[in-house]
Amino acid sequence: MESIFVKIGLSEQKAKDTAKNKKLAPLLEAVIDDAKVRDTGCDKERGNLLYHLASTITKDALPHRAYIVSKIMNGDLKTSDQVTAAIKFTEDSETPINQDAFNEATGVGIVVTPKQVEEAVAKYIEENKDTIVTNRYRALGATLASTRKLPALRWADGAIIKNQVDAQLLALLGPKDERDAPQKKKKEKKETAPKKDAGKKAAEEEPKEVNLTNMFFEGELAKLHKPGGNKQIKPELMEAHLKATGGKVVTRFPPEPNGFLHIGHAKAINVNFGYAKAHNGVCYLRYDDTNPEAEEEKYFVSILETVKWLGFEPFKITYSSDYFQELYDLAVKLIKKGLAYTCQCTGEEIHAHRGGDDGGPRTACAHRDRPIKETLEQFEKMREGRYKEGEITLRMKMDLENGNPQFWDLIAYRVLYTPHHRTGSQWCIYPTYDFTHCLVDSFENITHSLCTTEFRQSRESYYWLVDAVEVYKPVQWEYGRLNVTGTVMSKRKILKLVQNNYVSGWDDPRMFTLVAIRRRGVPPEAINSFVLELGVTTSQSTIDVLRFEGKVRDYLDKTVPRTMMIMEPIKVTIQNLADDHLEWLEVPNMPRKPEYGEYKVPFTKTVYIEASDFREVDSKDYYRLAPGKSVGLLHVKRPIKCVEVKKDGNGKIVELICQYENEGEFKKPKTYIHWVAEAPSVGSPVKLDEVRLYNPLFKHANPADAPGGYLNDINADSLQVVKGAIATVGIYSQIEDWVKKTGGKDKESMRWQFVRNGYFCLDYDTEIDTAKVLADGGKAGLGRIVVNRTVTLKEDAGKSN
């Protein structure tokens, strides 16, 4: 089939993927035969429309497939929007099709010129000018969505509309500026601080609300139905639905509480909560707790914490187990309609009846035609606990001839004697995901059931079940899941990493579970921004982890305070300063941003620099400290010059004797290095018990493809623990500011840029008494200090020396 698909303009990869799709491939082949282009092929534009038809046509429109194909091939239908409208029109049409009504409903013969688009957009913007000027570019998404819905632009090219909206907003508002930046949350007014603290901010900016609106008014998401627009098997079902929701968008985020969420779930959370928010709707957090064997309380707690950490608040928190009785009742209804049967086949036998490993013919098992009365009796016995685990299941009687495996008589209920965390031993039979998911969506009046593309084949079985039991039918829509390189996200694989002590736990900062990413110090705003930048499409995406780190780095660069930290100290004695020399220097928390305040650090006769900032043998391309060479110390008025090197008996450098060049004309040094002073009387330096440097856990971008598997791809240097590092006393005041702002609850939210070293945060292992910090300052309240490297500084080859 691949060669046939390529002839209509599909890329080789897309043709290959389509040929593997057991549902789409035969349908596209039939569409190509309707078009009579199997041998000759067609131009790419028509090919794309044929593909769109095959991949989106509904069951009710199938009888009119050939008619729609003819309209594509004769040029009446020129866009995917027209094809979509044709599918919708024919769903309720009799044969023969009323051609005039069809043409009107699908925009046949209507040509919208660029000039007409320009005029319609201009009229809309003029009518809504005050609102647009007030909201500026925050109104872009809503403006684009509204103009696309204008009757005059119903059949206009979407790209032309977008270009006109962009151009006319630019003409009206001018280029984006600081007014278009994400707005900070309002702070409560505080009593006026003493003048010396005026304008001083806490360690970080107030959290910023990420504006997800535009993403949901563009691309495929912009084409999703409005509440009430999804056809029901009975009209009264929609009437009841709209009465319950008031016509609002209702979504849900439905994780299984059997593990910790990972980076891919961050996209799912943003999509479900974000879509609802963009349309002034609501989003449930629903725990899909139908497998008591794998569920633990810690997962429930972590999931809710993570959702809130990312900045989202559920409309309601529900559980699939809330509906166990309703689900059971619908299972009985399905049996009474002859659409379910109790099956006593083993797992191996079921697999064989479905075609086995070779994909052979599918056959019905001996129990498929069991009488309804007998099935009801056995299902009741299942509930009463009169069967062993694995001895019997309830299966849905679907369509074994269908090419979609999701129709091969899926299991609806199985026997499990593990007590449930909420219902205890009340139930010993539990519904499966395939039975539960769509029905609970229906119970909760979900308008848009948004999930990832691996559930695409489940869409038809989803619709089959809700129609079979005659309940409200939500719309399922799939988007591409998010993967990043250099990690594994399978719960099974992560569990093996944890159990075999390759990592310290699910929150080990080398992993990409969200609890691990959080512990590493990644801000939630950076994660949301990363997801927003990627957008939402139906394409599967694997993003280079460097892109994620770049987004994190960009956010931290704008929000965290700076201080100096030395990982491998080497002592420097400045010989021409007095032994008791103590000079206090003011250092800004953020360069060129005085509103962030400053802190003070001592400058004394003895300071420490990084061992890597000294070289015994100088060279022309080396600008840091060397014998006879000068270098600047950050924030110090004058440079120092190395005049002597002291070593121990093993030849190791233990001390550098330097001269402070505080006399004569100032000569600006070629570079500056960071340092920390020795001043025990004022608590300097601050000793850091551990500095944890996290590197990639795996050696390759796709660990699963590495020779020997992902466990053979572990990077032995993925964690380096540095002991003996020191920092300036500035971290005390920065921690004090942070505690005042946050209460010190979430240690990882105390973040820094350690100058020239990278971005770091406090680890959970840090010992801190927040009451003492507030009463007596940062120094008094700190015990053991452990910091994690969140991300390195951006590399610059030109500054490698």
PDB file of N, CA, C and O in Angstrom, residues 736-793:
ATOM      1  N   GLU A 736      17.065  34.401  53.622  1.00  0.00           N
ATOM      2  CA  GLU A 736      16.148  35.102  54.515  1.00  0.00           C
ATOM      3  C   GLU A 736      15.021  35.756  53.712  1.00  0.00           C
ATOM      4  O   GLU A 736      13.841  35.671  54.081  1.00  0.00           O
ATOM      5  N   ASP A 737      15.356  36.415  52.604  1.00  0.00           N
ATOM      6  CA  ASP A 737      14.337  37.026  51.751  1.00  0.00           C
ATOM      7  C   ASP A 737      13.366  35.969  51.218  1.00  0.00           C
ATOM      8  O   ASP A 737      12.150  36.171  51.182  1.00  0.00           O
ATOM      9  N   TRP A 738      13.936  34.840  50.827  1.00  0.00           N
ATOM     10  CA  TRP A 738      13.117  33.757  50.279  1.00  0.00           C
ATOM     11  C   TRP A 738      12.155  33.203  51.324  1.00  0.00           C
ATOM     12  O   TRP A 738      10.978  32.949  51.031  1.00  0.00           O
ATOM     13  N   VAL A 739      12.618  33.012  52.554  1.00  0.00           N
ATOM     14  CA  VAL A 739      11.751  32.501  53.621  1.00  0.00           C
ATOM     15  C   VAL A 739      10.623  33.491  53.909  1.00  0.00           C
ATOM     16  O   VAL A 739       9.465  33.104  54.091  1.00  0.00           O
ATOM     17  N   LYS A 740      10.958  34.786  53.910  1.00  0.00           N
ATOM     18  CA  LYS A 740       9.921  35.794  54.145  1.00  0.00           C
ATOM     19  C   LYS A 740       8.845  35.744  53.061  1.00  0.00           C
ATOM     20  O   LYS A 740       7.671  35.952  53.325  1.00  0.00           O
ATOM     21  N   LYS A 741       9.276  35.455  51.857  1.00  0.00           N
ATOM     22  CA  LYS A 741       8.348  35.433  50.725  1.00  0.00           C
ATOM     23  C   LYS A 741       7.520  34.159  50.661  1.00  0.00           C
ATOM     24  O   LYS A 741       6.309  34.187  50.401  1.00  0.00           O
ATOM     25  N   THR A 742       8.149  33.013  50.896  1.00  0.00           N
ATOM     26  CA  THR A 742       7.495  31.721  50.651  1.00  0.00           C
ATOM     27  C   THR A 742       7.176  30.935  51.910  1.00  0.00           C
ATOM     28  O   THR A 742       6.464  29.936  51.834  1.00  0.00           O
ATOM     29  N   GLY A 743       7.756  31.330  53.031  1.00  0.00           N
ATOM     30  CA  GLY A 743       7.625  30.530  54.234  1.00  0.00           C
ATOM     31  C   GLY A 743       8.644  29.404  54.301  1.00  0.00           C
ATOM     32  O   GLY A 743       8.691  28.645  55.270  1.00  0.00           O
ATOM     33  N   GLY A 744       9.445  29.269  53.248  1.00  0.00           N
ATOM     34  CA  GLY A 744      10.497  28.254  53.239  1.00  0.00           C
ATOM     35  C   GLY A 744       9.995  26.837  53.080  1.00  0.00           C
ATOM     36  O   GLY A 744      10.723  25.877  53.344  1.00  0.00           O
ATOM     37  N   LYS A 745       8.768  26.694  52.606  1.00  0.00           N
ATOM     38  CA  LYS A 745       8.168  25.359  52.528  1.00  0.00           C
ATOM     39  C   LYS A 745       8.797  24.511  51.424  1.00  0.00           C
ATOM     40  O   LYS A 745       9.143  23.352  51.640  1.00  0.00           O
ATOM     41  N   ASP A 746       8.906  25.079  50.240  1.00  0.00           N
ATOM     42  CA  ASP A 746       9.415  24.332  49.088  1.00  0.00           C
ATOM     43  C   ASP A 746      10.883  24.699  48.872  1.00  0.00           C
ATOM     44  O   ASP A 746      11.199  25.695  48.215  1.00  0.00           O
ATOM     45  N   LYS A 747      11.768  23.886  49.419  1.00  0.00           N
ATOM     46  CA  LYS A 747      13.194  24.231  49.409  1.00  0.00           C
ATOM     47  C   LYS A 747      13.734  24.457  48.008  1.00  0.00           C
ATOM     48  O   LYS A 747      14.588  25.324  47.797  1.00  0.00           O
ATOM     49  N   GLU A 748      13.232  23.677  47.048  1.00  0.00           N
ATOM     50  CA  GLU A 748      13.776  23.790  45.692  1.00  0.00           C
ATOM     51  C   GLU A 748      13.477  25.137  45.042  1.00  0.00           C
ATOM     52  O   GLU A 748      14.075  25.485  44.017  1.00  0.00           O
ATOM     53  N   SER A 749      12.557  25.912  45.634  1.00  0.00           N
ATOM     54  CA  SER A 749      12.240  27.215  45.043  1.00  0.00           C
ATOM     55  C   SER A 749      13.242  28.294  45.450  1.00  0.00           C
ATOM     56  O   SER A 749      13.167  29.414  44.974  1.00  0.00           O
ATOM     57  N   MET A 750      14.201  27.951  46.333  1.00  0.00           N
ATOM     58  CA  MET A 750      15.330  28.856  46.597  1.00  0.00           C
ATOM     59  C   MET A 750      16.394  28.547  45.554  1.00  0.00           C
ATOM     60  O   MET A 750      17.128  27.584  45.642  1.00  0.00           O
ATOM     61  N   ARG A 751      16.422  29.417  44.543  1.00  0.00           N
ATOM     62  CA  ARG A 751      17.291  29.180  43.390  1.00  0.00           C
ATOM     63  C   ARG A 751      18.296  30.312  43.237  1.00  0.00           C
ATOM     64  O   ARG A 751      18.039  31.447  43.601  1.00  0.00           O
ATOM     65  N   TRP A 752      19.452  29.961  42.654  1.00  0.00           N
ATOM     66  CA  TRP A 752      20.498  30.952  42.393  1.00  0.00           C
ATOM     67  C   TRP A 752      21.120  30.726  41.022  1.00  0.00           C
ATOM     68  O   TRP A 752      21.069  29.617  40.487  1.00  0.00           O
ATOM     69  N   GLN A 753      21.791  31.761  40.575  1.00  0.00           N
ATOM     70  CA  GLN A 753      22.869  31.545  39.620  1.00  0.00           C
ATOM     71  C   GLN A 753      24.156  31.690  40.414  1.00  0.00           C
ATOM     72  O   GLN A 753      24.444  32.774  40.943  1.00  0.00           O
ATOM     73  N   PHE A 754      24.902  30.606  40.553  1.00  0.00           N
ATOM     74  CA  PHE A 754      26.238  30.701  41.130  1.00  0.00           C
ATOM     75  C   PHE A 754      27.147  31.155  39.990  1.00  0.00           C
ATOM     76  O   PHE A 754      27.365  30.419  39.017  1.00  0.00           O
ATOM     77  N   VAL A 755      27.625  32.376  40.115  1.00  0.00           N
ATOM     78  CA  VAL A 755      28.309  33.060  39.021  1.00  0.00           C
ATOM     79  C   VAL A 755      29.392  32.180  38.405  1.00  0.00           C
ATOM     80  O   VAL A 755      30.220  31.598  39.110  1.00  0.00           O
ATOM     81  N   ARG A 756      29.319  32.046  37.094  1.00  0.00           N
ATOM     82  CA  ARG A 756      30.284  31.303  36.285  1.00  0.00           C
ATOM     83  C   ARG A 756      30.239  29.789  36.519  1.00  0.00           C
ATOM     84  O   ARG A 756      31.046  29.052  35.970  1.00  0.00           O
ATOM     85  N   ASN A 757      29.300  29.331  37.331  1.00  0.00           N
ATOM     86  CA  ASN A 757      29.199  27.902  37.612  1.00  0.00           C
ATOM     87  C   ASN A 757      27.907  27.266  37.097  1.00  0.00           C
ATOM     88  O   ASN A 757      27.905  26.109  36.691  1.00  0.00           O
ATOM     89  N   GLY A 758      26.790  27.996  37.136  1.00  0.00           N
ATOM     90  CA  GLY A 758      25.524  27.433  36.699  1.00  0.00           C
ATOM     91  C   GLY A 758      24.386  27.856  37.605  1.00  0.00           C
ATOM     92  O   GLY A 758      24.536  28.697  38.499  1.00  0.00           O
ATOM     93  N   TYR A 759      23.226  27.247  37.362  1.00  0.00           N
ATOM     94  CA  TYR A 759      22.029  27.536  38.162  1.00  0.00           C
ATOM     95  C   TYR A 759      21.819  26.401  39.162  1.00  0.00           C
ATOM     96  O   TYR A 759      21.888  25.218  38.808  1.00  0.00           O
ATOM     97  N   PHE A 760      21.532  26.775  40.397  1.00  0.00           N
ATOM     98  CA  PHE A 760      21.438  25.806  41.489  1.00  0.00           C
ATOM     99  C   PHE A 760      20.216  26.097  42.345  1.00  0.00           C
ATOM    100  O   PHE A 760      19.628  27.188  42.288  1.00  0.00           O
ATOM    101  N   CYS A 761      19.854  25.104  43.173  1.00  0.00           N
ATOM    102  CA  CYS A 761      18.757  25.286  44.130  1.00  0.00           C
ATOM    103  C   CYS A 761      19.073  24.516  45.401  1.00  0.00           C
ATOM    104  O   CYS A 761      19.952  23.651  45.419  1.00  0.00           O
ATOM    105  N   LEU A 762      18.336  24.836  46.454  1.00  0.00           N
ATOM    106  CA  LEU A 762      18.449  24.050  47.684  1.00  0.00           C
ATOM    107  C   LEU A 762      17.839  22.669  47.467  1.00  0.00           C
ATOM    108  O   LEU A 762      16.769  22.541  46.867  1.00  0.00           O
ATOM    109  N   ASP A 763      18.509  21.649  47.959  1.00  0.00           N
ATOM    110  CA  ASP A 763      17.943  20.299  47.913  1.00  0.00           C
ATOM    111  C   ASP A 763      17.117  20.048  49.167  1.00  0.00           C
ATOM    112  O   ASP A 763      17.269  20.727  50.192  1.00  0.00           O
ATOM    113  N   TYR A 764      16.251  19.027  49.081  1.00  0.00           N
ATOM    114  CA  TYR A 764      15.401  18.679  50.224  1.00  0.00           C
ATOM    115  C   TYR A 764      16.221  18.259  51.447  1.00  0.00           C
ATOM    116  O   TYR A 764      15.734  18.324  52.585  1.00  0.00           O
ATOM    117  N   ASP A 765      17.466  17.818  51.236  1.00  0.00           N
ATOM    118  CA  ASP A 765      18.299  17.370  52.349  1.00  0.00           C
ATOM    119  C   ASP A 765      18.880  18.526  53.154  1.00  0.00           C
ATOM    120  O   ASP A 765      19.536  18.307  54.180  1.00  0.00           O
ATOM    121  N   THR A 766      18.675  19.744  52.696  1.00  0.00           N
ATOM    122  CA  THR A 766      19.131  20.914  53.444  1.00  0.00           C
ATOM    123  C   THR A 766      18.358  21.013  54.753  1.00  0.00           C
ATOM    124  O   THR A 766      17.138  20.813  54.788  1.00  0.00           O
ATOM    125  N   GLU A 767      19.064  21.327  55.828  1.00  0.00           N
ATOM    126  CA  GLU A 767      18.424  21.495  57.144  1.00  0.00           C
ATOM    127  C   GLU A 767      18.210  22.981  57.384  1.00  0.00           C
ATOM    128  O   GLU A 767      19.161  23.769  57.399  1.00  0.00           O
ATOM    129  N   ILE A 768      16.952  23.359  57.569  1.00  0.00           N
ATOM    130  CA  ILE A 768      16.644  24.775  57.742  1.00  0.00           C
ATOM    131  C   ILE A 768      15.524  24.934  58.767  1.00  0.00           C
ATOM    132  O   ILE A 768      14.515  24.233  58.719  1.00  0.00           O
ATOM    133  N   ASP A 769      15.741  25.830  59.696  1.00  0.00           N
ATOM    134  CA  ASP A 769      14.738  26.176  60.709  1.00  0.00           C
ATOM    135  C   ASP A 769      14.200  27.546  60.332  1.00  0.00           C
ATOM    136  O   ASP A 769      14.829  28.576  60.588  1.00  0.00           O
ATOM    137  N   THR A 770      13.042  27.553  59.700  1.00  0.00           N
ATOM    138  CA  THR A 770      12.523  28.810  59.160  1.00  0.00           C
ATOM    139  C   THR A 770      12.205  29.820  60.258  1.00  0.00           C
ATOM    140  O   THR A 770      12.338  31.031  60.053  1.00  0.00           O
ATOM    141  N   ALA A 771      11.790  29.325  61.436  1.00  0.00           N
ATOM    142  CA  ALA A 771      11.490  30.254  62.539  1.00  0.00           C
ATOM    143  C   ALA A 771      12.749  31.003  62.962  1.00  0.00           C
ATOM    144  O   ALA A 771      12.725  32.220  63.205  1.00  0.00           O
ATOM    145  N   LYS A 772      13.878  30.285  63.029  1.00  0.00           N
ATOM    146  CA  LYS A 772      15.145  30.929  63.385  1.00  0.00           C
ATOM    147  C   LYS A 772      15.613  31.880  62.301  1.00  0.00           C
ATOM    148  O   LYS A 772      16.185  32.936  62.578  1.00  0.00           O
ATOM    149  N   VAL A 773      15.378  31.492  61.043  1.00  0.00           N
ATOM    150  CA  VAL A 773      15.755  32.378  59.939  1.00  0.00           C
ATOM    151  C   VAL A 773      15.020  33.702  60.060  1.00  0.00           C
ATOM    152  O   VAL A 773      15.611  34.776  59.919  1.00  0.00           O
ATOM    153  N   LEU A 774      13.716  33.635  60.345  1.00  0.00           N
ATOM    154  CA  LEU A 774      12.926  34.858  60.450  1.00  0.00           C
ATOM    155  C   LEU A 774      13.291  35.675  61.677  1.00  0.00           C
ATOM    156  O   LEU A 774      13.281  36.909  61.652  1.00  0.00           O
ATOM    157  N   ALA A 775      13.652  34.972  62.756  1.00  0.00           N
ATOM    158  CA  ALA A 775      13.960  35.685  64.006  1.00  0.00           C
ATOM    159  C   ALA A 775      15.380  36.227  64.030  1.00  0.00           C
ATOM    160  O   ALA A 775      15.612  37.377  64.462  1.00  0.00           O
ATOM    161  N   ASP A 776      16.351  35.427  63.567  1.00  0.00           N
ATOM    162  CA  ASP A 776      17.758  35.788  63.749  1.00  0.00           C
ATOM    163  C   ASP A 776      18.573  35.831  62.458  1.00  0.00           C
ATOM    164  O   ASP A 776      19.792  35.999  62.495  1.00  0.00           O
ATOM    165  N   GLY A 777      17.919  35.630  61.313  1.00  0.00           N
ATOM    166  CA  GLY A 777      18.635  35.705  60.050  1.00  0.00           C
ATOM    167  C   GLY A 777      18.995  34.338  59.504  1.00  0.00           C
ATOM    168  O   GLY A 777      18.884  33.304  60.173  1.00  0.00           O
ATOM    169  N   GLY A 778      19.448  34.318  58.235  1.00  0.00           N
ATOM    170  CA  GLY A 778      19.728  33.078  57.527  1.00  0.00           C
ATOM    171  C   GLY A 778      20.777  32.215  58.185  1.00  0.00           C
ATOM    172  O   GLY A 778      20.649  30.989  58.251  1.00  0.00           O
ATOM    173  N   LYS A 779      21.816  32.851  58.722  1.00  0.00           N
ATOM    174  CA  LYS A 779      22.910  32.086  59.320  1.00  0.00           C
ATOM    175  C   LYS A 779      22.440  31.252  60.501  1.00  0.00           C
ATOM    176  O   LYS A 779      22.819  30.088  60.662  1.00  0.00           O
ATOM    177  N   ALA A 780      21.585  31.839  61.345  1.00  0.00           N
ATOM    178  CA  ALA A 780      21.124  31.160  62.557  1.00  0.00           C
ATOM    179  C   ALA A 780      20.236  29.954  62.238  1.00  0.00           C
ATOM    180  O   ALA A 780      20.224  28.974  62.986  1.00  0.00           O
ATOM    181  N   GLY A 781      19.500  30.016  61.122  1.00  0.00           N
ATOM    182  CA  GLY A 781      18.517  28.974  60.856  1.00  0.00           C
ATOM    183  C   GLY A 781      18.997  27.871  59.945  1.00  0.00           C
ATOM    184  O   GLY A 781      18.235  26.940  59.660  1.00  0.00           O
ATOM    185  N   LEU A 782      20.254  27.938  59.499  1.00  0.00           N
ATOM    186  CA  LEU A 782      20.739  26.934  58.551  1.00  0.00           C
ATOM    187  C   LEU A 782      21.626  25.908  59.226  1.00  0.00           C
ATOM    188  O   LEU A 782      22.514  26.260  60.013  1.00  0.00           O
ATOM    189  N   GLY A 783      21.378  24.638  58.921  1.00  0.00           N
ATOM    190  CA  GLY A 783      22.256  23.565  59.370  1.00  0.00           C
ATOM    191  C   GLY A 783      23.018  23.036  58.164  1.00  0.00           C
ATOM    192  O   GLY A 783      23.794  23.753  57.539  1.00  0.00           O
ATOM    193  N   ARG A 784      22.750  21.807  57.808  1.00  0.00           N
ATOM    194  CA  ARG A 784      23.398  21.202  56.645  1.00  0.00           C
ATOM    195  C   ARG A 784      22.867  21.844  55.368  1.00  0.00           C
ATOM    196  O   ARG A 784      21.661  22.001  55.186  1.00  0.00           O
ATOM    197  N   ILE A 785      23.778  22.223  54.471  1.00  0.00           N
ATOM    198  CA  ILE A 785      23.395  22.880  53.220  1.00  0.00           C
ATOM    199  C   ILE A 785      23.771  21.984  52.044  1.00  0.00           C
ATOM    200  O   ILE A 785      24.941  21.633  51.868  1.00  0.00           O
ATOM    201  N   VAL A 786      22.753  21.610  51.268  1.00  0.00           N
ATOM    202  CA  VAL A 786      22.959  20.789  50.081  1.00  0.00           C
ATOM    203  C   VAL A 786      22.308  21.505  48.905  1.00  0.00           C
ATOM    204  O   VAL A 786      21.151  21.921  48.989  1.00  0.00           O
ATOM    205  N   VAL A 787      23.051  21.653  47.811  1.00  0.00           N
ATOM    206  CA  VAL A 787      22.497  22.315  46.634  1.00  0.00           C
ATOM    207  C   VAL A 787      22.601  21.405  45.415  1.00  0.00           C
ATOM    208  O   VAL A 787      23.519  20.586  45.306  1.00  0.00           O
ATOM    209  N   ASN A 788      21.636  21.552  44.518  1.00  0.00           N
ATOM    210  CA  ASN A 788      21.587  20.781  43.275  1.00  0.00           C
ATOM    211  C   ASN A 788      21.824  21.702  42.088  1.00  0.00           C
ATOM    212  O   ASN A 788      21.277  22.809  42.048  1.00  0.00           O
ATOM    213  N   ARG A 789      22.597  21.236  41.132  1.00  0.00           N
ATOM    214  CA  ARG A 789      22.696  22.011  39.894  1.00  0.00           C
ATOM    215  C   ARG A 789      21.467  21.728  39.043  1.00  0.00           C
ATOM    216  O   ARG A 789      21.173  20.589  38.697  1.00  0.00           O
ATOM    217  N   THR A 790      20.750  22.782  38.721  1.00  0.00           N
ATOM    218  CA  THR A 790      19.555  22.678  37.890  1.00  0.00           C
ATOM    219  C   THR A 790      19.928  22.559  36.426  1.00  0.00           C
ATOM    220  O   THR A 790      19.466  21.670  35.706  1.00  0.00           O
ATOM    221  N   VAL A 791      20.782  23.455  35.979  1.00  0.00           N
ATOM    222  CA  VAL A 791      21.217  23.462  34.588  1.00  0.00           C
ATOM    223  C   VAL A 791      22.514  24.260  34.508  1.00  0.00           C
ATOM    224  O   VAL A 791      22.761  25.157  35.325  1.00  0.00           O
ATOM    225  N   THR A 792      23.363  23.922  33.562  1.00  0.00           N
ATOM    226  CA  THR A 792      24.618  24.642  33.397  1.00  0.00           C
ATOM    227  C   THR A 792      24.365  26.004  32.768  1.00  0.00           C
ATOM    228  O   THR A 792      23.277  26.290  32.255  1.00  0.00           O
ATOM    229  N   LEU A 793      25.383  26.857  32.805  1.00  0.00           N
ATOM    230  CA  LEU A 793      25.303  28.112  32.080  1.00  0.00           C
ATOM    231  C   LEU A 793      25.362  27.834  30.588  1.00  0.00           C
ATOM    232  O   LEU A 793      25.896  26.816  30.152  1.00  0.00           O
TER     233      LEU A 793
END
